[in-house]
Tab-separated table of C-alpha atoms and ligand atoms in Angstrom:
chain	number	residue	atom	x	y	z
A	1	MET	CA	0.000	0.000	0.000
A	2	GLU	CA	1.241	3.467	-0.827
A	3	PRO	CA	2.386	5.407	2.341
A	4	THR	CA	-0.323	8.105	2.383
A	5	LYS	CA	-3.068	5.539	1.873
A	6	LEU	CA	-1.543	3.213	4.493
A	7	LYS	CA	-1.419	6.035	7.068
A	8	LYS	CA	-5.024	6.933	6.339
A	9	VAL	CA	-6.189	3.341	6.670
A	10	ILE	CA	-4.326	2.907	9.968
A	11	GLN	CA	-5.689	6.185	11.363
A	12	GLY	CA	-9.254	5.022	10.736
A	13	ILE	CA	-8.953	1.624	12.432
A	14	PRO	CA	-10.739	1.526	15.791
A	15	LYS	CA	-7.864	0.408	18.019
A	16	ALA	CA	-7.216	-1.048	21.468
A	17	GLU	CA	-3.945	-0.327	23.254
A	18	LEU	CA	-3.103	-3.130	25.704
A	19	HIS	CA	0.570	-2.540	26.416
A	20	LEU	CA	1.373	0.963	27.548
A	21	HIS	CA	3.396	2.062	30.560
A	22	ILE	CA	2.005	5.424	31.554
A	23	GLU	CA	5.448	6.538	32.772
A	24	GLY	CA	6.715	5.659	29.295
A	25	SER	CA	4.349	8.170	27.713
A	26	PHE	CA	6.151	11.037	29.480
A	27	GLU	CA	7.079	13.381	26.626
A	28	PRO	CA	10.215	15.509	27.238
A	29	GLU	CA	8.262	18.792	26.887
A	30	LEU	CA	5.864	17.801	29.672
A	31	MET	CA	8.729	16.416	31.740
A	32	PHE	CA	10.456	19.808	31.662
A	33	GLU	CA	7.204	21.624	32.457
A	34	ILE	CA	6.504	19.434	35.505
A	35	ALA	CA	10.155	19.503	36.633
A	36	ASN	CA	10.067	23.312	36.554
A	37	ARG	CA	6.893	23.657	38.551
A	38	ASN	CA	8.214	21.123	41.113
A	39	ASN	CA	11.587	22.909	41.315
A	40	ILE	CA	13.473	19.827	40.207
A	41	SER	CA	16.443	20.189	37.910
A	42	LEU	CA	16.899	17.567	35.221
A	43	ALA	CA	20.357	16.374	34.255
A	44	TYR	CA	19.746	17.774	30.734
A	45	ASP	CA	19.519	21.464	29.929
A	46	SER	CA	16.964	21.221	27.126
A	47	VAL	CA	14.333	19.034	25.528
A	48	GLU	CA	16.718	18.485	22.604
A	49	SER	CA	19.615	17.283	24.757
A	50	LEU	CA	17.273	14.979	26.675
A	51	LYS	CA	15.967	13.499	23.422
A	52	LYS	CA	19.541	12.938	22.248
A	53	ALA	CA	20.082	10.686	25.276
A	54	TYR	CA	17.355	8.337	24.040
A	55	LYS	CA	19.689	5.821	22.436
A	56	PHE	CA	19.570	2.372	23.940
A	57	ASN	CA	21.483	-0.851	23.398
A	58	ASN	CA	19.227	-2.958	25.577
A	59	LEU	CA	16.293	-2.863	28.006
A	60	GLN	CA	18.402	-1.903	31.034
A	61	GLU	CA	19.880	1.193	29.365
A	62	PHE	CA	16.351	2.364	28.652
A	63	LEU	CA	15.059	1.588	32.157
A	64	ASP	CA	17.876	3.612	33.739
A	65	ILE	CA	16.683	6.759	31.916
A	66	TYR	CA	12.982	5.944	32.275
A	67	TYR	CA	13.209	5.721	36.077
A	68	ILE	CA	15.098	9.041	36.243
A	69	GLY	CA	12.402	10.766	34.159
A	70	ALA	CA	9.648	9.460	36.433
A	71	GLN	CA	11.279	11.132	39.450
A	72	VAL	CA	9.822	14.531	38.587
A	73	LEU	CA	6.304	13.184	39.202
A	74	ILE	CA	5.379	14.230	42.726
A	75	HIS	CA	1.812	15.492	43.006
A	76	GLU	CA	-1.559	14.075	42.014
A	77	ARG	CA	-1.790	16.758	39.345
A	78	ASP	CA	1.464	15.513	37.773
A	79	PHE	CA	0.081	11.989	37.366
A	80	TYR	CA	-3.151	13.439	36.053
A	81	ASP	CA	-1.369	15.627	33.468
A	82	LEU	CA	0.807	12.718	32.339
A	83	THR	CA	-2.163	10.404	31.881
A	84	TRP	CA	-4.404	12.996	30.280
A	85	ALA	CA	-1.728	13.945	27.735
A	86	TYR	CA	-1.455	10.293	26.697
A	87	LEU	CA	-5.221	9.773	26.476
A	88	LYS	CA	-5.741	12.916	24.407
A	89	LYS	CA	-2.975	11.871	22.046
A	90	VAL	CA	-4.316	8.376	21.418
A	91	HIS	CA	-7.909	9.542	21.190
A	92	GLY	CA	-6.639	11.493	18.168
A	93	GLN	CA	-5.369	8.181	16.759
A	94	ASN	CA	-8.784	6.518	17.092
A	95	VAL	CA	-7.784	4.373	20.072
A	96	VAL	CA	-11.112	3.529	21.696
A	97	HIS	CA	-9.982	1.207	24.479
A	98	VAL	CA	-6.830	1.344	26.633
A	99	GLU	CA	-5.312	-0.963	29.218
A	100	VAL	CA	-2.733	1.117	31.033
A	101	PHE	CA	0.161	-0.084	33.220
A	102	PHE	CA	1.490	1.969	36.077
A	103	ASP	CA	4.527	1.173	38.240
A	104	PRO	CA	3.596	2.103	41.842
A	105	GLN	CA	7.001	1.164	43.281
A	106	THR	CA	8.797	3.658	41.027
A	107	HIS	CA	6.996	6.313	43.031
A	108	THR	CA	6.294	4.813	46.477
A	109	ASP	CA	9.971	3.851	46.931
A	110	ARG	CA	10.909	7.556	46.713
A	111	GLY	CA	8.185	8.640	49.134
A	112	VAL	CA	5.255	9.471	46.851
A	113	PRO	CA	2.168	7.811	48.374
A	114	PHE	CA	0.299	5.151	46.398
A	115	ASP	CA	-2.889	7.232	46.801
A	116	VAL	CA	-1.368	10.252	45.061
A	117	VAL	CA	-0.259	8.174	42.075
A	118	ILE	CA	-3.477	6.290	41.518
A	119	LYS	CA	-5.818	9.216	42.117
A	120	GLY	CA	-4.151	11.299	39.422
A	121	ILE	CA	-4.156	8.469	36.888
A	122	TYR	CA	-7.721	7.446	37.693
A	123	ARG	CA	-9.104	10.973	37.353
A	124	ALA	CA	-7.682	11.273	33.836
A	125	LEU	CA	-9.001	7.831	32.833
A	126	GLU	CA	-12.475	8.740	34.068
A	127	LYS	CA	-12.344	11.999	32.136
A	128	ALA	CA	-11.475	10.102	28.933
A	129	LYS	CA	-14.380	7.799	29.624
A	130	SER	CA	-16.856	10.654	29.863
A	131	GLU	CA	-15.371	13.001	27.228
A	132	PHE	CA	-14.152	10.492	24.628
A	133	ASN	CA	-16.393	7.532	25.405
A	134	MET	CA	-13.142	5.615	25.816
A	135	THR	CA	-13.129	2.426	27.878
A	136	TYR	CA	-10.174	1.478	30.016
A	137	LYS	CA	-8.571	-1.022	32.381
A	138	LEU	CA	-5.873	-0.154	34.880
A	139	ILE	CA	-2.989	-2.571	35.545
A	140	MET	CA	-0.613	-2.254	38.460
A	141	SER	CA	2.832	-3.640	37.624
A	142	TYR	CA	5.293	-5.142	40.072
A	143	LEU	CA	8.928	-4.264	39.435
A	144	ARG	CA	10.759	-7.538	38.933
A	145	HIS	CA	14.242	-6.202	39.769
A	146	LEU	CA	12.934	-5.690	43.327
A	147	ASN	CA	11.995	-8.506	45.698
A	148	GLU	CA	8.682	-10.242	46.180
A	149	GLU	CA	8.196	-8.632	49.581
A	150	GLY	CA	8.030	-5.211	47.902
A	151	ALA	CA	5.419	-6.541	45.491
A	152	PHE	CA	3.377	-7.820	48.444
A	153	LYS	CA	3.513	-4.331	50.028
A	154	THR	CA	2.265	-2.875	46.760
A	155	LEU	CA	-0.570	-5.390	46.654
A	156	GLU	CA	-1.529	-4.361	50.166
A	157	SER	CA	-1.430	-0.633	49.271
A	158	SER	CA	-3.797	-1.313	46.393
A	159	MET	CA	-6.517	-2.812	48.586
A	160	PRO	CA	-8.497	0.432	49.125
A	161	TYR	CA	-8.480	0.909	45.319
A	162	LYS	CA	-9.449	-2.609	44.303
A	163	ASP	CA	-12.418	-1.301	42.351
A	164	TRP	CA	-10.185	0.932	40.240
A	165	ILE	CA	-7.616	-1.726	39.369
A	166	ASP	CA	-8.308	-4.585	36.990
A	167	GLY	CA	-5.110	-6.552	37.095
A	168	VAL	CA	-1.435	-6.828	37.895
A	169	GLY	CA	1.582	-6.986	35.617
A	170	LEU	CA	5.283	-7.761	35.910
A	171	ASP	CA	7.822	-5.465	34.301
A	172	SER	CA	11.336	-3.933	34.508
A	173	SER	CA	14.646	-5.842	34.089
A	174	GLU	CA	13.753	-9.257	32.744
A	175	LEU	CA	17.069	-11.108	32.563
A	176	GLY	CA	17.871	-12.737	35.897
A	177	ASN	CA	14.391	-12.010	37.267
A	178	PRO	CA	12.208	-14.920	36.156
A	179	PRO	CA	8.450	-15.030	36.725
A	180	SER	CA	8.970	-17.773	39.350
A	181	LYS	CA	10.396	-15.096	41.682
A	182	PHE	CA	6.850	-13.682	41.961
A	183	LEU	CA	4.890	-16.902	42.264
A	184	ASN	CA	3.367	-16.148	45.683
A	185	VAL	CA	2.388	-12.559	45.020
A	186	PHE	CA	0.735	-13.488	41.735
A	187	LYS	CA	-1.250	-16.183	43.535
A	188	ALA	CA	-2.287	-13.657	46.188
A	189	SER	CA	-3.185	-11.101	43.508
A	190	ALA	CA	-5.419	-13.623	41.734
A	191	GLU	CA	-7.108	-14.375	45.056
A	192	GLN	CA	-7.959	-10.680	45.299
A	193	GLY	CA	-9.712	-10.927	41.935
A	194	TYR	CA	-7.013	-9.275	39.843
A	195	LYS	CA	-6.358	-10.430	36.288
A	196	LEU	CA	-2.735	-11.325	35.524
A	197	ALA	CA	-0.227	-10.287	32.894
A	198	ALA	CA	3.551	-10.566	32.779
A	199	HIS	CA	6.319	-9.340	30.499
A	200	ALA	CA	8.042	-12.474	29.272
A	201	GLY	CA	10.295	-13.334	26.366
A	202	GLU	CA	11.157	-9.705	25.562
A	203	GLU	CA	14.887	-10.174	26.218
A	204	GLY	CA	14.455	-13.272	28.368
A	205	PRO	CA	14.368	-16.881	27.133
A	206	VAL	CA	11.331	-19.023	26.273
A	207	GLU	CA	11.549	-20.623	29.743
A	208	TYR	CA	10.274	-17.328	31.166
A	209	ILE	CA	7.188	-17.550	28.939
A	210	TRP	CA	6.592	-21.121	30.117
A	211	GLU	CA	6.913	-19.952	33.741
A	212	ALA	CA	4.511	-17.066	33.210
A	213	ILE	CA	1.942	-19.541	31.871
A	214	ASN	CA	2.501	-22.563	34.084
A	215	LEU	CA	3.555	-20.964	37.368
A	216	LEU	CA	1.940	-17.519	37.369
A	217	ASN	CA	-1.148	-18.549	35.425
A	218	VAL	CA	-1.221	-15.331	33.451
A	219	ASP	CA	-4.126	-14.255	31.274
A	220	ARG	CA	-1.820	-12.476	28.840
A	221	ILE	CA	1.856	-12.303	27.878
A	222	ASP	CA	3.479	-8.925	27.272
A	223	HIS	CA	5.894	-9.149	24.341
A	224	GLY	CA	6.547	-12.896	24.059
A	225	ASN	CA	8.790	-12.305	21.011
A	226	ARG	CA	10.873	-15.343	21.785
A	227	CYS	CA	7.987	-17.839	21.669
A	228	LEU	CA	8.769	-18.790	18.068
A	229	ASP	CA	11.956	-20.467	19.390
A	230	ASP	CA	9.771	-23.282	20.752
A	231	GLU	CA	7.145	-24.992	18.590
A	232	LYS	CA	5.557	-26.756	21.584
A	233	LEU	CA	5.103	-23.410	23.303
A	234	VAL	CA	3.541	-21.965	20.152
A	235	GLN	CA	0.973	-24.790	20.178
A	236	VAL	CA	0.159	-24.146	23.856
A	237	LEU	CA	-0.250	-20.410	23.233
A	238	ILE	CA	-2.609	-21.150	20.347
A	239	GLU	CA	-4.636	-23.669	22.385
A	240	LYS	CA	-4.990	-21.176	25.223
A	241	ASN	CA	-5.786	-18.335	22.824
A	242	MET	CA	-3.185	-16.374	24.794
A	243	GLY	CA	-2.779	-12.730	23.851
A	244	LEU	CA	0.756	-11.586	23.020
A	245	THR	CA	1.111	-7.810	23.219
A	246	LEU	CA	3.986	-6.952	20.890
A	247	CYS	CA	5.613	-3.556	20.639
A	248	PRO	CA	7.573	-3.289	17.379
A	249	LEU	CA	9.152	0.165	17.809
A	250	SER	CA	10.173	-0.735	21.363
A	251	ASN	CA	11.748	-3.971	20.100
A	252	LEU	CA	13.684	-2.033	17.496
A	253	GLU	CA	14.873	0.714	19.860
A	254	LEU	CA	15.923	-1.812	22.534
A	255	LYS	CA	17.728	-4.004	19.964
A	256	VAL	CA	15.471	-6.974	20.637
A	257	ILE	CA	15.409	-7.031	16.836
A	258	GLN	CA	18.069	-5.487	14.608
A	259	LYS	CA	15.724	-4.224	11.904
A	260	MET	CA	11.960	-3.988	11.562
A	261	GLU	CA	11.992	-6.514	8.714
A	262	ASP	CA	13.036	-9.106	11.332
A	263	HIS	CA	9.993	-8.550	13.524
A	264	PRO	CA	8.226	-11.871	14.276
A	265	ILE	CA	4.652	-10.537	14.231
A	266	LEU	CA	3.776	-11.615	10.693
A	267	LYS	CA	5.019	-15.163	11.347
A	268	MET	CA	2.972	-15.135	14.539
A	269	LEU	CA	-0.181	-14.132	12.675
A	270	GLU	CA	0.443	-16.799	10.054
A	271	LYS	CA	0.708	-19.432	12.779
A	272	GLY	CA	-2.606	-18.287	14.260
A	273	LEU	CA	-1.195	-16.726	17.434
A	274	LEU	CA	-3.231	-13.964	19.095
A	275	ALA	CA	-0.548	-11.357	18.408
A	276	THR	CA	-1.281	-7.641	18.746
A	277	ILE	CA	0.528	-4.318	18.228
A	278	HIS	CA	1.100	-1.694	20.940
A	279	SER	CA	3.436	1.126	21.864
A	280	ASP	CA	5.032	0.191	25.264
A	281	ASP	CA	6.789	3.521	26.012
A	282	PRO	CA	5.861	5.802	23.116
A	283	ALA	CA	7.660	8.914	24.357
A	284	TYR	CA	10.955	7.004	24.327
A	285	PHE	CA	10.609	4.805	21.259
A	286	GLY	CA	9.445	7.211	18.593
A	287	GLY	CA	5.788	6.452	18.216
A	288	TYR	CA	2.309	5.757	19.490
A	289	MET	CA	-0.158	3.209	18.114
A	290	ASN	CA	-0.389	4.577	14.574
A	291	GLU	CA	3.372	4.783	14.162
A	292	ASN	CA	3.819	1.238	15.457
A	293	TYR	CA	1.244	-0.049	12.972
A	294	TYR	CA	2.739	1.990	10.148
A	295	GLU	CA	6.394	1.033	10.620
A	296	THR	CA	5.491	-2.630	11.022
A	297	ALA	CA	3.166	-2.658	8.013
A	298	LYS	CA	5.776	-0.936	5.858
A	299	ALA	CA	8.657	-3.217	6.808
A	300	LEU	CA	6.710	-6.475	6.640
A	301	ASN	CA	4.558	-5.456	3.707
A	302	LEU	CA	1.387	-6.172	5.679
A	303	LYS	CA	-1.858	-6.348	3.726
A	304	GLU	CA	-5.276	-5.034	4.713
A	305	GLU	CA	-6.237	-8.492	5.972
A	306	HIS	CA	-3.258	-8.454	8.388
A	307	LEU	CA	-4.128	-4.995	9.716
A	308	LYS	CA	-7.693	-6.148	10.221
A	309	GLN	CA	-6.547	-9.296	12.053
A	310	LEU	CA	-4.228	-7.269	14.296
A	311	ALA	CA	-7.017	-4.869	15.227
A	312	ILE	CA	-9.448	-7.719	15.937
A	313	ASN	CA	-6.815	-9.583	17.957
A	314	ALA	CA	-6.324	-6.595	20.244
A	315	PHE	CA	-10.003	-6.533	21.216
A	316	GLU	CA	-10.004	-10.319	21.499
A	317	ALA	CA	-6.977	-10.221	23.833
A	318	SER	CA	-8.370	-7.331	25.885
A	319	TRP	CA	-10.004	-7.649	29.288
A	320	LEU	CA	-13.315	-6.296	28.029
A	321	ASN	CA	-16.341	-8.559	28.502
A	322	SER	CA	-17.521	-10.706	25.610
A	323	ASP	CA	-20.352	-8.360	24.558
A	324	GLN	CA	-17.968	-5.405	24.428
A	325	LYS	CA	-15.439	-7.451	22.452
A	326	LYS	CA	-18.106	-8.484	19.946
A	327	LYS	CA	-19.247	-4.892	19.498
A	328	HIS	CA	-15.726	-3.566	18.875
A	329	ILE	CA	-14.828	-6.429	16.551
A	330	SER	CA	-17.940	-5.778	14.481
A	331	TYR	CA	-16.896	-2.093	14.180
A	332	VAL	CA	-13.452	-3.180	12.964
A	333	LYS	CA	-15.060	-5.454	10.359
A	334	THR	CA	-17.439	-2.711	9.231
A	335	TYR	CA	-14.506	-0.330	8.881
A	336	PHE	CA	-12.499	-2.703	6.704
A	337	ASN	CA	-15.569	-3.563	4.601
A	338	SER	CA	-16.108	0.155	4.009
A	339	LEU	CA	-12.599	0.449	2.552
A	340	SER	CA	-13.431	-1.770	-0.395
A	341	TYR	CA	-16.023	0.666	-1.728
B	1	LIG	N1	8.895	-0.911	31.819
B	1	LIG	C1	8.603	0.007	30.912
B	1	LIG	N2	8.830	-0.462	29.688
B	1	LIG	C2	9.265	-1.734	29.821
B	1	LIG	C3	9.648	-2.746	28.926
B	1	LIG	N3	9.650	-2.583	27.605
B	1	LIG	N4	10.056	-3.926	29.432
B	1	LIG	C4	10.079	-4.128	30.749
B	1	LIG	N5	9.711	-3.202	31.631
B	1	LIG	C5	9.308	-2.010	31.177
B	2	LIG	ZN1	6.266	-3.104	28.479
């Protein structure tokens, strides 16, 4: 498809974003604005010099900068502004449903109360619901480079906000921090009624994906790039209809893949895996949902039928109820049918 047409088609697709770290949507301009009003000085003297630092050879190099950026978030208003900026942006890209991760420990461990973080995020999500008719789920992620005790404390802090939180996730430095480290807290989280997701097979080996499925009992795998290394695992993922939330621009920027043409998502679709496209940390990786779709489609020469399948898969893999899924999927089908006329 010719670039202008492809962009137009992608813009019009009703989309669901299932893999987005709200702290990763922190655009440098807003970071400077919030740093200034909180009297915090950043290690960079301008937006341009900060952006120049966004060159990563692996996940850890990115996380080191990402955690520094998040330190300027102090007040409820800061979390609100961050979340609202993201929601406004993706509303403009025809994203109609979002499932947003937040990392409580990134904030509570430096003295910002859990309440402050969640209230700001929640207020923005509710505003998007009423102003944009957007639906949402909120996912609290445990930081896997920290210990399980810290995750248990986070679970406890979330108890007064159980009605606002839909599930838990597992993120941060993957290598050396297998899902099995969080076995007990995931079990306890499920007992509280939370749905479960875990980053697995982004940089880590296929064993981590097996652990996320067999030990943590996750409902969804974040990334899962490495699953194609193991045909038996692929069959299990297909049988379970397990969602895999892939993030192509993130994979490229973090050198999980060397070039976009190497991205496994097309092979995954061809095998019948429930693979989907998302943005991960759009402020750091050069693009939101539309840009992720576009760069992937261009490099892999995706056809309309692939774009349609990706959009349907995202609603299928979402935590919406079955009636909501059906409704959104029928809108996606109507949209693609309308393109043929
Ligand atoms: N936290 C934010 N982005 C992440 C990623 N891509 N992998 C693991 N943890 C993260
Ligand atoms: Zn992620």
